[in-house]
Amino acid sequence: MELQSLIRDIPDFPQPGILFRDITTLLNNPQGLRYTIDLLTQKCRDANLVPDYIVGIESRGFIFATPLAYQLNAGFVPVRKPGKLPASVHSVTYELEYGTDSLEIHQDAIAPGAKVLIVDDLLATGGTAKATCELLTQIKAKTIGCAFVIELTALGGRQKLPNMPIINLVEY
């Protein structure tokens, strides 16, 4: 199955000059969604990226992280925008192209030393994934790699994740 054929291009979204890669057309295709999860699972196993926990980044990362956690017999932990988690959290603020944003994780979400795989739908500039790595360092977890459905290679996100095993399914 060709995943790129299931991803729709939306020109000039969210602003002029941006070509948005829309995964809703992948998500609403049962065979495509199953294939995506199965392929992520196989690539993780092939790369020996078998974690104790999978961290999904809000919000589209949750879509892929939860079934991947099930397939790899790992726990699922959400990383969320501020104010969404009810217990004590660690927080990190990171730079965006225009301004800053923040992410949070429960302080007790992952045992120190546990192996963690970060999952999101898209690797672009790498800022969100790098911030998630920083959160995992705060709770003394061991980040073993990152997995993405799409990687926008021209934006150089990998450079913000040096020496980190990275899996992707589709490159633009």
JSON list of C-alpha atoms in Angstrom, two decimals:
[
{"chain": "A", "resi": 1, "resn": "MET", "atom": "CA", "xyz": [0.00, 0.00, 0.00]},
{"chain": "A", "resi": 2, "resn": "GLU", "atom": "CA", "xyz": [1.29, 3.48, -0.87]},
{"chain": "A", "resi": 3, "resn": "LEU", "atom": "CA", "xyz": [0.70, 5.72, 2.16]},
{"chain": "A", "resi": 4, "resn": "GLN", "atom": "CA", "xyz": [1.44, 8.93, 0.26]},
{"chain": "A", "resi": 5, "resn": "SER", "atom": "CA", "xyz": [-1.61, 8.28, -1.89]},
{"chain": "A", "resi": 6, "resn": "LEU", "atom": "CA", "xyz": [-3.75, 8.41, 1.26]},
{"chain": "A", "resi": 7, "resn": "ILE", "atom": "CA", "xyz": [-2.35, 11.75, 2.46]},
{"chain": "A", "resi": 8, "resn": "ARG", "atom": "CA", "xyz": [-4.08, 14.79, 0.99]},
{"chain": "A", "resi": 9, "resn": "ASP", "atom": "CA", "xyz": [-2.22, 18.01, 0.11]},
{"chain": "A", "resi": 10, "resn": "ILE", "atom": "CA", "xyz": [-3.95, 21.23, 1.12]},
{"chain": "A", "resi": 11, "resn": "PRO", "atom": "CA", "xyz": [-2.28, 24.30, -0.41]},
{"chain": "A", "resi": 12, "resn": "ASP", "atom": "CA", "xyz": [-2.13, 27.59, 1.50]},
{"chain": "A", "resi": 13, "resn": "PHE", "atom": "CA", "xyz": [-3.14, 26.11, 4.88]},
{"chain": "A", "resi": 14, "resn": "PRO", "atom": "CA", "xyz": [-2.92, 27.37, 7.58]},
{"chain": "A", "resi": 15, "resn": "GLN", "atom": "CA", "xyz": [-1.48, 30.38, 5.75]},
{"chain": "A", "resi": 16, "resn": "PRO", "atom": "CA", "xyz": [-0.46, 31.29, 2.20]},
{"chain": "A", "resi": 17, "resn": "GLY", "atom": "CA", "xyz": [2.62, 29.47, 0.94]},
{"chain": "A", "resi": 18, "resn": "ILE", "atom": "CA", "xyz": [2.23, 26.44, 3.24]},
{"chain": "A", "resi": 19, "resn": "LEU", "atom": "CA", "xyz": [1.45, 23.03, 1.74]},
{"chain": "A", "resi": 20, "resn": "PHE", "atom": "CA", "xyz": [-0.34, 21.13, 4.52]},
{"chain": "A", "resi": 21, "resn": "ARG", "atom": "CA", "xyz": [-0.10, 17.32, 4.57]},
{"chain": "A", "resi": 22, "resn": "ASP", "atom": "CA", "xyz": [-3.55, 16.25, 5.75]},
{"chain": "A", "resi": 23, "resn": "ILE", "atom": "CA", "xyz": [-3.73, 12.80, 7.38]},
{"chain": "A", "resi": 24, "resn": "THR", "atom": "CA", "xyz": [-7.52, 12.79, 7.88]},
{"chain": "A", "resi": 25, "resn": "THR", "atom": "CA", "xyz": [-7.82, 10.98, 4.55]},
{"chain": "A", "resi": 26, "resn": "LEU", "atom": "CA", "xyz": [-5.42, 8.32, 5.84]},
{"chain": "A", "resi": 27, "resn": "LEU", "atom": "CA", "xyz": [-7.24, 8.03, 9.16]},
{"chain": "A", "resi": 28, "resn": "ASN", "atom": "CA", "xyz": [-10.65, 7.48, 7.62]},
{"chain": "A", "resi": 29, "resn": "ASN", "atom": "CA", "xyz": [-9.37, 4.65, 5.42]},
{"chain": "A", "resi": 30, "resn": "PRO", "atom": "CA", "xyz": [-9.59, 1.44, 7.52]},
{"chain": "A", "resi": 31, "resn": "GLN", "atom": "CA", "xyz": [-7.00, -0.45, 5.50]},
{"chain": "A", "resi": 32, "resn": "GLY", "atom": "CA", "xyz": [-4.67, 2.55, 5.42]},
{"chain": "A", "resi": 33, "resn": "LEU", "atom": "CA", "xyz": [-4.90, 3.10, 9.16]},
{"chain": "A", "resi": 34, "resn": "ARG", "atom": "CA", "xyz": [-4.29, -0.59, 9.89]},
{"chain": "A", "resi": 35, "resn": "TYR", "atom": "CA", "xyz": [-1.36, -0.63, 7.46]},
{"chain": "A", "resi": 36, "resn": "THR", "atom": "CA", "xyz": [0.14, 2.47, 9.10]},
{"chain": "A", "resi": 37, "resn": "ILE", "atom": "CA", "xyz": [0.00, 0.96, 12.60]},
{"chain": "A", "resi": 38, "resn": "ASP", "atom": "CA", "xyz": [1.30, -2.41, 11.38]},
{"chain": "A", "resi": 39, "resn": "LEU", "atom": "CA", "xyz": [4.17, -0.76, 9.50]},
{"chain": "A", "resi": 40, "resn": "LEU", "atom": "CA", "xyz": [5.13, 1.42, 12.49]},
{"chain": "A", "resi": 41, "resn": "THR", "atom": "CA", "xyz": [5.09, -1.71, 14.66]},
{"chain": "A", "resi": 42, "resn": "GLN", "atom": "CA", "xyz": [7.28, -3.67, 12.25]},
{"chain": "A", "resi": 43, "resn": "LYS", "atom": "CA", "xyz": [9.77, -0.83, 11.80]},
{"chain": "A", "resi": 44, "resn": "CYS", "atom": "CA", "xyz": [10.08, -0.41, 15.57]},
{"chain": "A", "resi": 45, "resn": "ARG", "atom": "CA", "xyz": [10.69, -4.13, 16.02]},
{"chain": "A", "resi": 46, "resn": "ASP", "atom": "CA", "xyz": [13.19, -4.23, 13.13]},
{"chain": "A", "resi": 47, "resn": "ALA", "atom": "CA", "xyz": [15.12, -1.33, 14.70]},
{"chain": "A", "resi": 48, "resn": "ASN", "atom": "CA", "xyz": [14.95, -2.98, 18.13]},
{"chain": "A", "resi": 49, "resn": "LEU", "atom": "CA", "xyz": [12.99, 0.00, 19.45]},
{"chain": "A", "resi": 50, "resn": "VAL", "atom": "CA", "xyz": [10.85, -1.93, 21.88]},
{"chain": "A", "resi": 51, "resn": "PRO", "atom": "CA", "xyz": [9.98, 0.41, 24.76]},
{"chain": "A", "resi": 52, "resn": "ASP", "atom": "CA", "xyz": [8.47, 0.13, 28.19]},
{"chain": "A", "resi": 53, "resn": "TYR", "atom": "CA", "xyz": [6.34, 3.18, 27.36]},
{"chain": "A", "resi": 54, "resn": "ILE", "atom": "CA", "xyz": [5.27, 5.09, 24.30]},
{"chain": "A", "resi": 55, "resn": "VAL", "atom": "CA", "xyz": [4.82, 8.82, 24.68]},
{"chain": "A", "resi": 56, "resn": "GLY", "atom": "CA", "xyz": [2.30, 10.33, 22.30]},
{"chain": "A", "resi": 57, "resn": "ILE", "atom": "CA", "xyz": [2.48, 14.05, 21.60]},
{"chain": "A", "resi": 58, "resn": "GLU", "atom": "CA", "xyz": [-0.80, 16.01, 21.62]},
{"chain": "A", "resi": 59, "resn": "SER", "atom": "CA", "xyz": [-2.90, 15.61, 19.68]},
{"chain": "A", "resi": 60, "resn": "ARG", "atom": "CA", "xyz": [-2.37, 13.63, 16.51]},
{"chain": "A", "resi": 61, "resn": "GLY", "atom": "CA", "xyz": [0.47, 11.68, 18.10]},
{"chain": "A", "resi": 62, "resn": "PHE", "atom": "CA", "xyz": [-2.15, 10.08, 20.36]},
{"chain": "A", "resi": 63, "resn": "ILE", "atom": "CA", "xyz": [-3.85, 8.53, 17.31]},
{"chain": "A", "resi": 64, "resn": "PHE", "atom": "CA", "xyz": [-0.76, 6.49, 16.41]},
{"chain": "A", "resi": 65, "resn": "ALA", "atom": "CA", "xyz": [0.89, 6.08, 19.81]},
{"chain": "A", "resi": 66, "resn": "THR", "atom": "CA", "xyz": [-1.96, 4.27, 21.54]},
{"chain": "A", "resi": 67, "resn": "PRO", "atom": "CA", "xyz": [-2.39, 1.37, 19.06]},
{"chain": "A", "resi": 68, "resn": "LEU", "atom": "CA", "xyz": [1.40, 1.16, 18.69]},
{"chain": "A", "resi": 69, "resn": "ALA", "atom": "CA", "xyz": [1.70, 0.82, 22.48]},
{"chain": "A", "resi": 70, "resn": "TYR", "atom": "CA", "xyz": [-0.86, -1.97, 22.34]},
{"chain": "A", "resi": 71, "resn": "GLN", "atom": "CA", "xyz": [1.06, -3.76, 19.55]},
{"chain": "A", "resi": 72, "resn": "LEU", "atom": "CA", "xyz": [4.42, -3.43, 21.36]},
{"chain": "A", "resi": 73, "resn": "ASN", "atom": "CA", "xyz": [2.98, -4.33, 24.78]},
{"chain": "A", "resi": 74, "resn": "ALA", "atom": "CA", "xyz": [4.02, -0.95, 26.19]},
{"chain": "A", "resi": 75, "resn": "GLY", "atom": "CA", "xyz": [2.27, 1.62, 28.33]},
{"chain": "A", "resi": 76, "resn": "PHE", "atom": "CA", "xyz": [0.95, 4.82, 26.77]},
{"chain": "A", "resi": 77, "resn": "VAL", "atom": "CA", "xyz": [1.74, 8.24, 28.25]},
{"chain": "A", "resi": 78, "resn": "PRO", "atom": "CA", "xyz": [0.35, 11.50, 26.85]},
{"chain": "A", "resi": 79, "resn": "VAL", "atom": "CA", "xyz": [2.40, 14.68, 26.55]},
{"chain": "A", "resi": 80, "resn": "ARG", "atom": "CA", "xyz": [-0.05, 17.56, 26.56]},
{"chain": "A", "resi": 81, "resn": "LYS", "atom": "CA", "xyz": [-0.38, 21.29, 26.21]},
{"chain": "A", "resi": 82, "resn": "PRO", "atom": "CA", "xyz": [-0.47, 23.21, 29.52]},
{"chain": "A", "resi": 83, "resn": "GLY", "atom": "CA", "xyz": [-3.42, 22.84, 31.86]},
{"chain": "A", "resi": 84, "resn": "LYS", "atom": "CA", "xyz": [-4.72, 19.53, 30.48]},
{"chain": "A", "resi": 85, "resn": "LEU", "atom": "CA", "xyz": [-3.17, 17.07, 32.96]},
{"chain": "A", "resi": 86, "resn": "PRO", "atom": "CA", "xyz": [-4.76, 16.84, 36.44]},
{"chain": "A", "resi": 87, "resn": "ALA", "atom": "CA", "xyz": [-1.81, 15.78, 38.62]},
{"chain": "A", "resi": 88, "resn": "SER", "atom": "CA", "xyz": [1.61, 17.35, 39.25]},
{"chain": "A", "resi": 89, "resn": "VAL", "atom": "CA", "xyz": [3.52, 17.92, 36.02]},
{"chain": "A", "resi": 90, "resn": "HIS", "atom": "CA", "xyz": [6.92, 18.71, 34.60]},
{"chain": "A", "resi": 91, "resn": "SER", "atom": "CA", "xyz": [6.82, 21.41, 31.95]},
{"chain": "A", "resi": 92, "resn": "VAL", "atom": "CA", "xyz": [9.07, 22.62, 29.16]},
{"chain": "A", "resi": 93, "resn": "THR", "atom": "CA", "xyz": [8.80, 25.73, 27.01]},
{"chain": "A", "resi": 94, "resn": "TYR", "atom": "CA", "xyz": [10.24, 25.66, 23.51]},
{"chain": "A", "resi": 95, "resn": "GLU", "atom": "CA", "xyz": [10.68, 27.98, 20.56]},
{"chain": "A", "resi": 96, "resn": "LEU", "atom": "CA", "xyz": [8.35, 28.05, 17.59]},
{"chain": "A", "resi": 97, "resn": "GLU", "atom": "CA", "xyz": [8.90, 29.91, 14.36]},
{"chain": "A", "resi": 98, "resn": "TYR", "atom": "CA", "xyz": [6.89, 32.79, 15.82]},
{"chain": "A", "resi": 99, "resn": "GLY", "atom": "CA", "xyz": [6.89, 32.68, 19.62]},
{"chain": "A", "resi": 100, "resn": "THR", "atom": "CA", "xyz": [6.93, 29.85, 22.13]},
{"chain": "A", "resi": 101, "resn": "ASP", "atom": "CA", "xyz": [4.79, 26.93, 23.26]},
{"chain": "A", "resi": 102, "resn": "SER", "atom": "CA", "xyz": [4.84, 24.53, 26.21]},
{"chain": "A", "resi": 103, "resn": "LEU", "atom": "CA", "xyz": [4.31, 20.83, 26.86]},
{"chain": "A", "resi": 104, "resn": "GLU", "atom": "CA", "xyz": [3.67, 18.91, 30.08]},
{"chain": "A", "resi": 105, "resn": "ILE", "atom": "CA", "xyz": [3.92, 15.36, 31.39]},
{"chain": "A", "resi": 106, "resn": "HIS", "atom": "CA", "xyz": [2.79, 13.93, 34.73]},
{"chain": "A", "resi": 107, "resn": "GLN", "atom": "CA", "xyz": [5.71, 13.78, 37.14]},
{"chain": "A", "resi": 108, "resn": "ASP", "atom": "CA", "xyz": [4.88, 10.18, 38.04]},
{"chain": "A", "resi": 109, "resn": "ALA", "atom": "CA", "xyz": [4.03, 8.98, 34.51]},
{"chain": "A", "resi": 110, "resn": "ILE", "atom": "CA", "xyz": [7.17, 6.93, 33.89]},
{"chain": "A", "resi": 111, "resn": "ALA", "atom": "CA", "xyz": [9.57, 5.19, 36.25]},
{"chain": "A", "resi": 112, "resn": "PRO", "atom": "CA", "xyz": [13.16, 6.48, 36.19]},
{"chain": "A", "resi": 113, "resn": "GLY", "atom": "CA", "xyz": [15.28, 4.49, 33.75]},
{"chain": "A", "resi": 114, "resn": "ALA", "atom": "CA", "xyz": [12.31, 3.19, 31.75]},
{"chain": "A", "resi": 115, "resn": "LYS", "atom": "CA", "xyz": [12.79, 2.96, 27.97]},
{"chain": "A", "resi": 116, "resn": "VAL", "atom": "CA", "xyz": [10.55, 5.37, 26.05]},
{"chain": "A", "resi": 117, "resn": "LEU", "atom": "CA", "xyz": [9.68, 5.79, 22.37]},
{"chain": "A", "resi": 118, "resn": "ILE", "atom": "CA", "xyz": [8.26, 9.16, 21.29]},
{"chain": "A", "resi": 119, "resn": "VAL", "atom": "CA", "xyz": [5.50, 9.04, 18.65]},
{"chain": "A", "resi": 120, "resn": "ASP", "atom": "CA", "xyz": [3.92, 11.84, 16.64]},
{"chain": "A", "resi": 121, "resn": "ASP", "atom": "CA", "xyz": [2.25, 12.17, 13.28]},
{"chain": "A", "resi": 122, "resn": "LEU", "atom": "CA", "xyz": [4.78, 14.60, 11.82]},
{"chain": "A", "resi": 123, "resn": "LEU", "atom": "CA", "xyz": [8.43, 15.60, 12.14]},
{"chain": "A", "resi": 124, "resn": "ALA", "atom": "CA", "xyz": [8.91, 19.10, 10.74]},
{"chain": "A", "resi": 125, "resn": "THR", "atom": "CA", "xyz": [11.33, 21.46, 12.52]},
{"chain": "A", "resi": 126, "resn": "GLY", "atom": "CA", "xyz": [11.86, 19.05, 15.43]},
{"chain": "A", "resi": 127, "resn": "GLY", "atom": "CA", "xyz": [10.98, 21.54, 18.17]},
{"chain": "A", "resi": 128, "resn": "THR", "atom": "CA", "xyz": [8.12, 19.54, 19.67]},
{"chain": "A", "resi": 129, "resn": "ALA", "atom": "CA", "xyz": [10.04, 16.25, 19.63]},
{"chain": "A", "resi": 130, "resn": "LYS", "atom": "CA", "xyz": [13.10, 17.90, 21.17]},
{"chain": "A", "resi": 131, "resn": "ALA", "atom": "CA", "xyz": [10.94, 19.46, 23.90]},
{"chain": "A", "resi": 132, "resn": "THR", "atom": "CA", "xyz": [9.42, 16.03, 24.60]},
{"chain": "A", "resi": 133, "resn": "CYS", "atom": "CA", "xyz": [12.94, 14.58, 24.94]},
{"chain": "A", "resi": 134, "resn": "GLU", "atom": "CA", "xyz": [13.67, 17.31, 27.49]},
{"chain": "A", "resi": 135, "resn": "LEU", "atom": "CA", "xyz": [10.55, 16.37, 29.46]},
{"chain": "A", "resi": 136, "resn": "LEU", "atom": "CA", "xyz": [11.64, 12.74, 29.51]},
{"chain": "A", "resi": 137, "resn": "THR", "atom": "CA", "xyz": [15.08, 13.80, 30.78]},
{"chain": "A", "resi": 138, "resn": "GLN", "atom": "CA", "xyz": [13.35, 15.69, 33.61]},
{"chain": "A", "resi": 139, "resn": "ILE", "atom": "CA", "xyz": [11.64, 12.49, 34.76]},
{"chain": "A", "resi": 140, "resn": "LYS", "atom": "CA", "xyz": [14.85, 10.45, 34.23]},
{"chain": "A", "resi": 141, "resn": "ALA", "atom": "CA", "xyz": [13.40, 8.22, 31.52]},
{"chain": "A", "resi": 142, "resn": "LYS", "atom": "CA", "xyz": [15.59, 6.85, 28.72]},
{"chain": "A", "resi": 143, "resn": "THR", "atom": "CA", "xyz": [14.46, 8.00, 25.27]},
{"chain": "A", "resi": 144, "resn": "ILE", "atom": "CA", "xyz": [15.30, 5.17, 22.86]},
{"chain": "A", "resi": 145, "resn": "GLY", "atom": "CA", "xyz": [13.96, 6.75, 19.66]},
{"chain": "A", "resi": 146, "resn": "CYS", "atom": "CA", "xyz": [11.22, 8.61, 17.83]},
{"chain": "A", "resi": 147, "resn": "ALA", "atom": "CA", "xyz": [8.66, 7.40, 15.31]},
{"chain": "A", "resi": 148, "resn": "PHE", "atom": "CA", "xyz": [6.69, 9.58, 12.91]},
{"chain": "A", "resi": 149, "resn": "VAL", "atom": "CA", "xyz": [4.24, 8.86, 10.12]},
{"chain": "A", "resi": 150, "resn": "ILE", "atom": "CA", "xyz": [5.50, 11.81, 8.04]},
{"chain": "A", "resi": 151, "resn": "GLU", "atom": "CA", "xyz": [8.85, 13.59, 7.94]},
{"chain": "A", "resi": 152, "resn": "LEU", "atom": "CA", "xyz": [9.27, 16.91, 6.14]},
{"chain": "A", "resi": 153, "resn": "THR", "atom": "CA", "xyz": [12.99, 16.49, 5.45]},
{"chain": "A", "resi": 154, "resn": "ALA", "atom": "CA", "xyz": [13.62, 20.01, 4.10]},
{"chain": "A", "resi": 155, "resn": "LEU", "atom": "CA", "xyz": [12.77, 21.50, 7.52]},
{"chain": "A", "resi": 156, "resn": "GLY", "atom": "CA", "xyz": [15.68, 19.70, 9.20]},
{"chain": "A", "resi": 157, "resn": "GLY", "atom": "CA", "xyz": [13.92, 18.32, 12.25]},
{"chain": "A", "resi": 158, "resn": "ARG", "atom": "CA", "xyz": [16.40, 15.44, 12.58]},
{"chain": "A", "resi": 159, "resn": "GLN", "atom": "CA", "xyz": [19.16, 17.92, 13.37]},
{"chain": "A", "resi": 160, "resn": "LYS", "atom": "CA", "xyz": [17.40, 18.80, 16.63]},
{"chain": "A", "resi": 161, "resn": "LEU", "atom": "CA", "xyz": [17.45, 15.10, 17.58]},
{"chain": "A", "resi": 162, "resn": "PRO", "atom": "CA", "xyz": [21.12, 14.16, 17.15]},
{"chain": "A", "resi": 163, "resn": "ASN", "atom": "CA", "xyz": [22.11, 10.54, 17.78]},
{"chain": "A", "resi": 164, "resn": "MET", "atom": "CA", "xyz": [18.44, 9.63, 18.13]},
{"chain": "A", "resi": 165, "resn": "PRO", "atom": "CA", "xyz": [17.09, 6.67, 16.15]},
{"chain": "A", "resi": 166, "resn": "ILE", "atom": "CA", "xyz": [14.24, 8.02, 14.00]},
{"chain": "A", "resi": 167, "resn": "ILE", "atom": "CA", "xyz": [11.62, 6.04, 12.13]},
{"chain": "A", "resi": 168, "resn": "ASN", "atom": "CA", "xyz": [9.35, 7.56, 9.49]},
{"chain": "A", "resi": 169, "resn": "LEU", "atom": "CA", "xyz": [6.93, 6.03, 7.03]},
{"chain": "A", "resi": 170, "resn": "VAL", "atom": "CA", "xyz": [6.64, 8.84, 4.47]},
{"chain": "A", "resi": 171, "resn": "GLU", "atom": "CA", "xyz": [9.12, 11.57, 3.50]},
{"chain": "A", "resi": 172, "resn": "TYR", "atom": "CA", "xyz": [8.36, 14.81, 1.71]}
]
